[in-house]
Amino acid sequence: MAGNSVPRGLVLDYAGVLTEPDAGELLAAVAVLRARGVRTALLSNAPGAAPAARRELGAHFDALVFSGEVGVAKPAAEVYRIAAERLALPVDACVFVDDSRRNVDGAVAAGMTGVWHTGVPATLDELDALFPSG
């Protein structure tokens, strides 16, 4: 991140992150971050996920980006830029969370800070470190 500043955007994957049984804890963290002014986006390659994700998760995010709708998929750099643009933020002000190491590497190559999701507790710890409350 430019100048080691606190990020202002959080971009989360859908399938494999927000489909976990304890994903409610992540959504609670998203709500806290949004209340603190962090912009949030959902970014998904999952085919056919858009209708269910919009219905179930739309209220939790400032932007929803689906690869099938924008014509480019993770890990292509352009899809991360689209997500950042929809948040009205520079790419380097965003943190991206995904359970696919390849997709996290793509986000980092595009300029985002990457968090490889291996489980909700570890991801929450990473988000606490990246978005300090104080």
Coordinates of C-alpha atoms in Angstrom, one line a residue:
M1 CA 0.0 0.0 0.0
A2 CA 1.2 3.5 -0.8
G3 CA 2.8 5.0 2.2
N4 CA 1.8 2.2 4.5
S5 CA -1.5 3.9 5.1
V6 CA -4.6 2.1 6.4
P7 CA -6.6 0.7 3.5
R8 CA -10.0 2.2 2.7
G9 CA -11.5 -0.7 0.7
L10 CA -12.2 -4.4 1.3
V11 CA -12.9 -6.7 -1.5
L12 CA -14.1 -10.3 -0.6
D13 CA -14.5 -13.4 -2.7
Y14 CA -17.9 -15.2 -2.5
A15 CA -17.5 -19.0 -3.0
G16 CA -15.1 -20.4 -0.5
V17 CA -15.0 -17.3 1.7
L18 CA -18.6 -16.1 2.2
T19 CA -20.1 -19.6 1.7
E20 CA -18.3 -21.0 4.8
P21 CA -20.5 -22.1 7.8
D22 CA -19.1 -19.3 10.0
A23 CA -19.1 -16.6 7.3
G24 CA -21.5 -14.6 9.5
E25 CA -18.5 -13.6 11.5
L26 CA -16.9 -12.1 8.4
L27 CA -20.1 -10.3 7.5
A28 CA -20.2 -8.9 11.1
A29 CA -16.6 -7.6 10.5
V30 CA -17.7 -6.1 7.2
A31 CA -20.5 -4.3 9.0
V32 CA -18.1 -2.9 11.6
L33 CA -15.6 -1.8 8.9
R34 CA -18.4 -0.1 6.8
A35 CA -19.5 1.8 9.9
R36 CA -15.9 3.1 10.1
G37 CA -16.0 4.3 6.5
V38 CA -14.3 1.4 4.8
R39 CA -15.9 0.7 1.3
T40 CA -16.7 -2.9 0.6
A41 CA -17.1 -5.0 -2.5
L42 CA -17.9 -8.6 -3.4
L43 CA -15.9 -10.0 -6.3
S44 CA -16.9 -13.4 -7.6
N45 CA -16.0 -15.7 -10.5
A46 CA -18.6 -18.2 -9.4
P47 CA -20.9 -19.0 -12.4
G48 CA -24.5 -18.4 -11.6
A49 CA -23.7 -16.8 -8.2
A50 CA -25.0 -13.3 -9.0
P51 CA -28.7 -13.7 -8.3
A52 CA -28.3 -15.5 -4.9
A53 CA -25.4 -13.3 -3.9
R54 CA -27.3 -10.1 -4.7
R55 CA -30.3 -11.4 -2.7
E56 CA -28.4 -12.7 0.3
L57 CA -25.4 -10.3 0.5
G58 CA -26.2 -7.2 -1.5
A59 CA -27.0 -5.1 1.6
H60 CA -23.5 -5.9 3.1
F61 CA -21.5 -4.4 0.2
D62 CA -21.1 -1.1 -1.6
A63 CA -20.4 -2.9 -4.9
L64 CA -21.0 -6.3 -6.4
V65 CA -18.7 -7.4 -9.2
F66 CA -19.4 -10.7 -11.0
S67 CA -16.9 -11.9 -13.6
G68 CA -19.6 -13.1 -15.9
E69 CA -21.1 -9.6 -16.0
V70 CA -17.9 -7.6 -16.5
G71 CA -16.3 -10.0 -18.9
V72 CA -13.0 -10.6 -17.1
A73 CA -12.2 -13.0 -14.3
K74 CA -9.8 -13.4 -11.4
P75 CA -6.8 -13.5 -11.5
A76 CA -6.7 -11.0 -14.4
A77 CA -5.6 -7.5 -13.2
E78 CA -8.5 -5.8 -14.9
V79 CA -11.1 -7.3 -12.6
Y80 CA -9.4 -6.0 -9.5
R81 CA -9.2 -2.5 -11.1
I82 CA -13.0 -2.7 -11.9
A83 CA -13.7 -3.6 -8.2
A84 CA -11.6 -0.7 -7.0
E85 CA -13.2 1.7 -9.5
R86 CA -16.7 0.7 -8.3
L87 CA -15.6 1.6 -4.8
A88 CA -14.2 4.9 -6.1
L89 CA -10.8 4.0 -4.7
P90 CA -7.3 3.4 -6.1
V91 CA -6.3 -0.2 -6.3
D92 CA -3.6 0.2 -3.7
A93 CA -6.1 1.4 -1.1
C94 CA -7.9 -2.0 -1.3
V95 CA -7.5 -5.3 0.5
F96 CA -8.6 -8.5 -1.3
V97 CA -9.6 -11.7 0.4
D98 CA -9.9 -15.0 -1.4
D99 CA -9.4 -18.7 -0.7
S100 CA -7.5 -19.2 -4.0
R101 CA -3.8 -18.3 -3.7
R102 CA -3.7 -17.7 -7.4
N103 CA -6.4 -15.1 -7.1
V104 CA -4.7 -13.4 -4.2
D105 CA -1.5 -13.3 -6.1
G106 CA -3.4 -11.7 -9.0
A107 CA -4.8 -9.0 -6.7
V108 CA -1.3 -8.3 -5.3
A109 CA 0.1 -8.1 -8.8
A110 CA -2.6 -5.5 -9.6
G111 CA -1.7 -3.4 -6.6
M112 CA -4.0 -4.6 -3.8
T113 CA -3.0 -6.0 -0.5
G114 CA -3.8 -9.7 -0.5
V115 CA -5.2 -12.0 2.3
W116 CA -5.2 -15.7 1.5
H117 CA -8.3 -17.0 3.3
T118 CA -7.6 -20.3 5.0
G119 CA -10.3 -20.0 7.6
V120 CA -12.5 -17.3 9.2
P121 CA -10.5 -16.9 12.4
A122 CA -7.2 -16.3 10.5
T123 CA -8.9 -13.9 8.1
L124 CA -10.4 -11.9 10.9
D125 CA -7.0 -11.6 12.5
E126 CA -5.5 -10.3 9.2
L127 CA -8.4 -7.8 8.8
D128 CA -7.9 -6.6 12.4
A129 CA -4.2 -6.0 11.6
L130 CA -4.9 -4.3 8.3
F131 CA -7.8 -2.1 9.5
P132 CA -6.8 -1.1 13.1
S133 CA -9.6 0.4 15.1
G134 CA -7.4 2.9 16.9

